[in-house]
Amino acid sequence: MDKTIGQKKKTLPFDENVRRLMIILVVLLIVTGVTKSASFVNLSNFQSIGKQLTEYGLMSLGMGICMISGGIDLSTVYVANLSGICAGLIFQMNLPGNVAVGCLAALCVGLLCGAFNGVLISYFHIPPMLATLGSYELFMGISVVLSGGSTVSTQGQIELLSSLTLLNIPLPFLIFIICTVALVCLMGKTKFGTRTYLAGTSEKAARFAGIHVNTTVIKCYMLSGLLAGIAGLISLSRLNSAKADFGTSYTMQTILVAVLGGINPNGGAGRLSGIAFAVVILQLLSSYLNQFPTISNYYRDLIWGAALLLVLVFNVKISQKSGKKKD
Amino acid sequence: MDKKIKKVVKQTEFYILCIIIVFAVIIQIRSGQFFTSNNLMDLVRSMIVPGIYALCALLSFVSTGADVSFPLIAALSAYIAVLAGNTWSLGVVPVFLIAVITGCLIGCINGFFIVRYRFNSLIVTLGTSSICSGILFGAFEAGRTELPEKLYALSKVNIATVKNESSGLGSALPGTFIIMIVLYAAAYFILNYTMVGRSVYALGGDEISAERAGINVKKVRFGVYVVNGGIAAIAGLCYAMMSYFYMPNEYAGAEMLVIAAVILGGTRMSGGIGTLKGCLLGTFLLTMVSNSLILFGISVYWEKVVVGAIIIIGTAISAMQAQRASNPFAVRRKKEA
């Protein structure tokens, strides 16, 4: 706890890790600008970057919250698919007001799935990784059953959600920023946030401090589910279709983003603002690599994996150094 | 005798066995196809590769934590071995050796990060599996590859074939079954009768106590991940042999089901507890469920739902058991305080 108090006393707005990420982002922007200025630094490219990062950015935020509470949520991608499919099916029904109902249903499905995860983890004491592993099979199965194993397509009823731009900023990116700001406030300024950090640091201590750990954990997973639901809607509007096994590689990516963003996978530490920067950095890098047609897309896996391990090592080294300084 | 029965009834393996029997009987009643020679043979056949993977999962869970890298270690090392075998037209043994060595080397990376920096094993293995997939598809641009001639010849050899007289369906048990049996026998011997095997359990049970008891915790943990890489590589080659071709896209995604099977078999996620028997039974149960749903009269679409439900229910039961087992301790400790 000493550490967090120390951090709060600092006058700089972000913690050390986030500042480091910001520096990386600036360096990256300069490098990309210098080497590929014509094709990279233009409005449409940045707009597409902004659109692409929203889906897994939202899921990573959810993953981050769950990690802070001491767990992990492997099911986000499938929750997103399930809510996308539900919304798509309702859109197909041709009822009055079905677009609004569909969107609402997607969000509700997200919340419900999250609550289901939360109950499994808190009341049944299933380790988070296993619970979400099982529920991801379950959610994927339900999606397969609902969609009959095929793609659910829509006629672009909510196309606006992904195509609209306000002041040249794509709407999905705006949604991402709004969600990030709201969640950063939620985790940093409210009782719920503090409780989540405490529950992640030590469940037992939180219990003895009189916190309803179970309720807190359920809320975390519900938040993650809700974010996944929004991501599902955005992906539905972008692709005009939803499928049970869409975006399976996002699971790995969300964990990577959360860890890159400085969230401690063991729980109790990390700032959500770091995740936002990590998402932007990842998507920038990934688009930058796309500029080189000779580099296979699969190299991205290699780079992400290596980056994950390197960042982990780097974080350890940094914390060792600062630990020594204090002594 | 009475105590022995009580002890058996308390084990998770016993429950899994009961569930398997109940499922089997229901399927038999509904379709009359379960206890046929070819169906049973098919089941055994399809649990060979998951069964070998299950060893990796068991070892990592018992000693440290989750390992999700084994399918991609398998894919990468099998590809390198097949490639080397094709270019130098190697025999079976060198191909296996190359695979195992490659697997062990990748396992070293896992072990290094987990032991040296004490990172969460799930995150590290996620990272290495991503690296492996990058190397496999990016650097090697792996695609469907034919097996080296001698390996291909061996893969066509079956140790047993059966034919169902009534339906005319036949099925064969490939030679890879022997590999699985040998691996399990070796694992059984090492885990139960050697110092190394016991220290794997000790280390998962309580690391500090293990260290005090004179076990070199770091060495054992590192060794576990190296061995895991080797076992995964063998599984990768077995998989290629059983499909007669090397197909890189078929590997990824196997990890979740295997982990679920191992946990269902009574392996504790927090370490220190887990048996080979449970491993086999859990794998058998999940293979049975996904293979026999059609016999059960349920549409294939429901496969994932059923598997997910089984994982959740199974883990919930064992988690609650563990909770109950640890509760009396908590009460006693409070009283002492």
XYZ file of C-alpha atoms in Angstrom, chain B:
337
model
C -10.622 -53.012 3.312
C -13.306 -50.595 4.453
C -10.781 -47.787 4.631
C -9.516 -48.595 1.186
C -12.996 -48.327 -0.317
C -13.557 -45.048 1.482
C -10.317 -43.718 0.134
C -11.229 -44.717 -3.411
C -14.662 -43.120 -3.129
C -13.115 -39.852 -1.987
C -10.929 -39.498 -5.071
C -11.944 -37.383 -8.037
C -10.912 -40.184 -10.373
C -13.693 -42.306 -8.936
C -16.324 -39.713 -9.830
C -14.945 -39.319 -13.329
C -15.091 -43.064 -13.782
C -18.723 -43.060 -12.593
C -19.606 -40.280 -15.035
C -17.873 -42.152 -17.849
C -19.791 -45.328 -17.065
C -23.114 -43.499 -16.825
C -22.480 -41.744 -20.135
C -21.416 -44.958 -21.775
C -24.507 -46.822 -20.587
C -26.839 -44.032 -21.703
C -25.210 -43.874 -25.127
C -25.380 -47.642 -25.385
C -29.084 -47.627 -24.506
C -29.889 -44.845 -26.926
C -27.914 -46.064 -29.900
C -26.622 -49.531 -29.202
C -23.383 -48.413 -30.834
C -21.165 -47.579 -27.906
C -19.797 -50.928 -26.839
C -18.874 -51.963 -30.339
C -15.312 -52.816 -31.106
C -14.852 -50.109 -33.707
C -16.301 -47.319 -31.586
C -14.085 -48.152 -28.642
C -11.094 -48.400 -30.944
C -11.936 -45.015 -32.447
C -12.138 -43.508 -28.984
C -8.736 -44.843 -28.027
C -7.359 -43.664 -31.342
C -8.611 -40.130 -30.928
C -7.336 -39.826 -27.384
C -3.712 -40.632 -28.226
C -2.576 -37.095 -29.018
C -4.667 -35.358 -26.324
C -3.427 -38.025 -23.956
C 0.207 -37.160 -24.633
C -0.552 -33.441 -24.390
C -2.235 -34.179 -21.069
C 1.151 -35.252 -19.693
C 2.509 -31.769 -20.432
C -0.460 -30.122 -18.805
C -0.234 -32.399 -15.766
C 3.466 -31.773 -15.246
C 3.138 -28.030 -15.507
C 0.079 -27.834 -13.270
C 1.575 -30.062 -10.615
C 4.824 -28.108 -10.489
C 3.940 -24.511 -11.308
C 0.861 -23.485 -13.215
C -0.811 -23.470 -16.574
C 1.144 -24.218 -19.734
C -0.627 -23.328 -22.962
C 2.340 -23.481 -25.316
C 2.431 -27.221 -25.985
C 0.334 -27.325 -29.190
C 2.518 -24.765 -30.904
C 5.738 -26.252 -29.583
C 4.436 -29.494 -31.059
C 3.655 -27.845 -34.380
C 6.977 -26.042 -34.681
C 9.232 -28.903 -33.618
C 7.334 -31.425 -35.718
C 7.673 -29.135 -38.716
C 11.408 -28.696 -38.228
C 11.827 -32.449 -37.814
C 9.730 -33.227 -40.894
C 11.599 -30.620 -42.904
C 14.972 -31.989 -41.828
C 13.781 -35.526 -42.495
C 12.686 -34.589 -45.993
C 15.847 -32.744 -46.959
C 18.287 -35.347 -45.702
C 15.917 -38.337 -46.081
C 16.443 -39.357 -42.475
C 15.135 -42.439 -40.719
C 12.494 -42.485 -38.036
C 14.746 -42.231 -35.000
C 16.716 -39.147 -36.130
C 13.464 -37.399 -37.046
C 12.070 -38.024 -33.574
C 15.367 -36.972 -32.033
C 15.378 -33.683 -33.930
C 11.790 -33.023 -32.878
C 12.512 -33.744 -29.227
C 15.638 -31.593 -29.199
C 13.802 -28.681 -30.806
C 10.951 -29.095 -28.355
C 13.344 -29.147 -25.417
C 15.058 -25.991 -26.667
C 11.749 -24.124 -26.859
C 10.921 -25.553 -23.453
C 14.158 -23.978 -22.204
C 12.815 -20.543 -23.154
C 9.674 -21.218 -21.130
C 11.675 -22.529 -18.231
C 14.134 -19.641 -18.295
C 11.470 -16.938 -18.018
C 9.377 -18.802 -15.487
C 12.276 -19.777 -13.224
C 14.541 -16.781 -13.548
C 11.902 -14.058 -13.306
C 9.103 -15.972 -11.549
C 6.542 -14.822 -14.083
C 3.075 -16.219 -14.287
C 3.490 -19.376 -16.361
C 0.269 -18.751 -18.300
C 1.492 -15.416 -19.598
C 4.957 -16.696 -20.461
C 3.665 -19.715 -22.335
C 1.151 -17.555 -24.177
C 4.090 -15.443 -25.287
C 6.204 -18.393 -26.404
C 3.305 -19.977 -28.253
C 2.820 -16.722 -30.085
C 6.529 -16.656 -30.927
C 6.356 -20.254 -32.152
C 3.416 -19.495 -34.386
C 5.262 -16.475 -35.738
C 8.307 -18.576 -36.569
C 6.225 -21.402 -38.006
C 4.006 -19.356 -40.303
C 6.158 -16.278 -40.779
C 9.720 -17.515 -41.102
C 9.062 -21.023 -42.421
C 5.781 -20.274 -44.189
C 4.769 -23.771 -43.256
C 2.030 -25.471 -45.191
C 0.802 -28.973 -45.754
C 3.947 -31.082 -45.933
C 4.514 -34.707 -46.763
C 6.212 -36.840 -44.159
C 9.688 -38.293 -44.698
C 9.392 -41.645 -46.468
C 10.365 -43.873 -43.564
C 8.154 -42.054 -41.132
C 5.288 -42.288 -43.594
C 5.820 -46.022 -43.942
C 5.780 -46.379 -40.173
C 2.628 -44.323 -39.859
C 0.802 -46.767 -42.122
C 1.574 -49.632 -39.753
C -1.295 -50.477 -37.449
C -0.872 -52.611 -34.389
C -4.462 -53.820 -34.397
C -7.479 -53.601 -36.620
C -11.047 -54.437 -35.777
C -14.138 -54.715 -37.878
C -17.675 -54.314 -36.680
C -19.577 -57.233 -38.212
C -23.023 -55.638 -38.001
C -22.227 -52.235 -39.437
C -19.246 -53.165 -41.549
C -17.217 -50.258 -40.115
C -13.621 -50.988 -39.370
C -11.062 -49.065 -37.417
C -7.414 -49.450 -36.697
C -5.116 -48.659 -33.814
C -2.018 -46.882 -35.094
C 1.475 -47.532 -33.819
C 1.506 -44.173 -32.047
C -0.559 -45.852 -29.324
C 2.608 -47.645 -28.230
C 4.384 -44.287 -27.938
C 1.661 -43.042 -25.634
C 1.801 -46.163 -23.486
C 5.590 -45.933 -23.215
C 5.409 -42.259 -22.258
C 2.793 -42.944 -19.607
C 4.731 -45.875 -18.209
C 7.886 -43.779 -18.023
C 6.006 -40.905 -16.426
C 4.401 -43.255 -13.903
C 7.731 -44.687 -12.910
C 9.507 -41.339 -12.697
C 6.737 -39.505 -10.874
C 6.185 -42.218 -8.299
C 9.484 -43.931 -7.743
C 12.245 -41.414 -8.256
C 13.514 -38.478 -6.298
C 12.968 -36.151 -9.263
C 9.334 -37.145 -9.638
C 8.579 -36.706 -5.970
C 10.268 -33.322 -5.964
C 7.971 -32.194 -8.792
C 5.025 -32.820 -6.494
C 6.777 -31.372 -3.467
C 7.580 -28.208 -5.335
C 3.983 -27.692 -6.381
C 2.667 -28.458 -2.923
C 4.762 -25.942 -1.068
C 7.765 -24.333 -2.635
C 9.359 -23.135 0.579
C 9.064 -26.502 2.279
C 10.505 -28.164 -0.814
C 13.459 -25.826 -0.734
C 14.013 -26.469 2.978
C 13.876 -30.194 2.287
C 16.889 -29.765 0.059
C 15.262 -29.835 -3.351
C 16.770 -27.589 -5.974
C 13.509 -25.885 -6.816
C 14.817 -23.906 -9.768
C 16.456 -26.884 -11.420
C 13.372 -29.077 -11.072
C 11.026 -26.420 -12.392
C 13.308 -25.666 -15.320
C 13.549 -29.379 -16.020
C 9.783 -29.747 -16.037
C 9.405 -27.173 -18.790
C 12.239 -28.660 -20.846
C 10.694 -32.120 -20.578
C 7.310 -30.617 -21.435
C 8.769 -29.279 -24.654
C 10.125 -32.702 -25.517
C 6.828 -34.467 -24.815
C 4.948 -31.877 -26.833
C 7.296 -32.458 -29.760
C 6.611 -36.189 -29.649
C 2.876 -35.487 -29.600
C 3.324 -33.221 -32.602
C 4.995 -35.946 -34.633
C 2.379 -38.478 -33.518
C -0.332 -36.165 -34.731
C 1.366 -35.810 -38.097
C 1.782 -39.583 -38.327
C -1.868 -40.194 -37.548
C -3.070 -37.824 -40.247
C -0.366 -39.067 -42.681
C 0.536 -35.457 -43.455
C 1.981 -32.578 -41.550
C -0.710 -29.899 -41.318
C 0.371 -26.812 -39.370
C -3.076 -25.266 -39.020
C -4.487 -28.228 -37.148
C -2.409 -27.818 -34.010
C -3.418 -24.538 -32.421
C -6.389 -24.515 -30.092
C -5.924 -27.966 -28.620
C -4.604 -26.609 -25.332
C -7.864 -25.544 -23.766
C -9.557 -28.909 -24.090
C -6.493 -30.735 -22.794
C -6.226 -28.457 -19.779
C -9.905 -28.983 -19.111
C -9.437 -32.742 -19.319
C -6.534 -32.686 -16.892
C -8.388 -30.517 -14.401
C -11.450 -32.721 -14.673
C -9.168 -35.610 -13.834
C -8.543 -34.157 -10.413
C -5.372 -32.144 -10.963
C -5.348 -29.154 -8.647
C -4.648 -25.840 -10.360
C -2.747 -24.546 -7.369
C -0.226 -27.352 -7.729
C 0.994 -30.431 -5.948
C -1.945 -32.701 -6.686
C -2.666 -34.707 -9.794
C -2.385 -38.264 -11.051
C -1.758 -39.927 -14.376
C -4.871 -42.038 -13.844
C -6.973 -38.893 -13.550
C -5.284 -37.479 -16.623
C -6.231 -40.493 -18.717
C -9.784 -40.636 -17.386
C -10.372 -36.926 -17.933
C -9.032 -37.120 -21.466
C -11.167 -40.179 -22.113
C -14.279 -38.446 -20.813
C -13.859 -35.375 -22.989
C -12.913 -37.423 -26.051
C -15.933 -39.598 -25.457
C -18.251 -36.626 -25.159
C -17.057 -34.949 -28.319
C -16.910 -38.212 -30.260
C -20.173 -39.728 -29.158
C -22.600 -36.827 -29.251
C -23.931 -38.068 -32.562
C -24.507 -41.497 -31.077
C -26.223 -39.700 -28.238
C -28.714 -38.199 -30.667
C -27.538 -34.629 -30.134
C -26.714 -32.387 -33.065
C -23.017 -31.650 -33.587
C -23.795 -27.984 -33.103
C -24.231 -28.654 -29.399
C -20.771 -30.152 -28.958
C -19.179 -26.994 -27.589
C -22.108 -26.302 -25.276
C -21.897 -29.766 -23.787
C -18.110 -29.683 -23.443
C -18.259 -26.233 -21.845
C -20.962 -27.332 -19.447
C -18.969 -30.409 -18.455
C -15.864 -28.331 -17.833
C -17.773 -25.845 -15.696
C -19.681 -28.448 -13.692
C -16.623 -30.662 -13.255
C -14.360 -27.858 -12.117
C -17.066 -26.419 -9.880
C -17.408 -29.745 -8.098
C -13.684 -30.179 -7.600
C -13.236 -26.544 -6.587
C -15.948 -26.864 -3.989
C -14.423 -30.109 -2.755
C -11.093 -28.359 -2.324
C -12.817 -25.527 -0.520
C -14.497 -27.931 1.858
C -11.268 -29.811 2.426
C -9.464 -26.642 3.415
C -12.223 -25.275 5.613
C -11.674 -27.320 8.797
C -8.084 -26.110 8.783
C -9.210 -22.519 8.660
C -11.501 -23.037 11.637
C -8.794 -24.735 13.638
C -6.285 -22.023 12.888
C -8.691 -19.363 14.011
C -9.270 -21.152 17.299
C -5.548 -21.449 17.929
C -5.107 -17.761 17.300
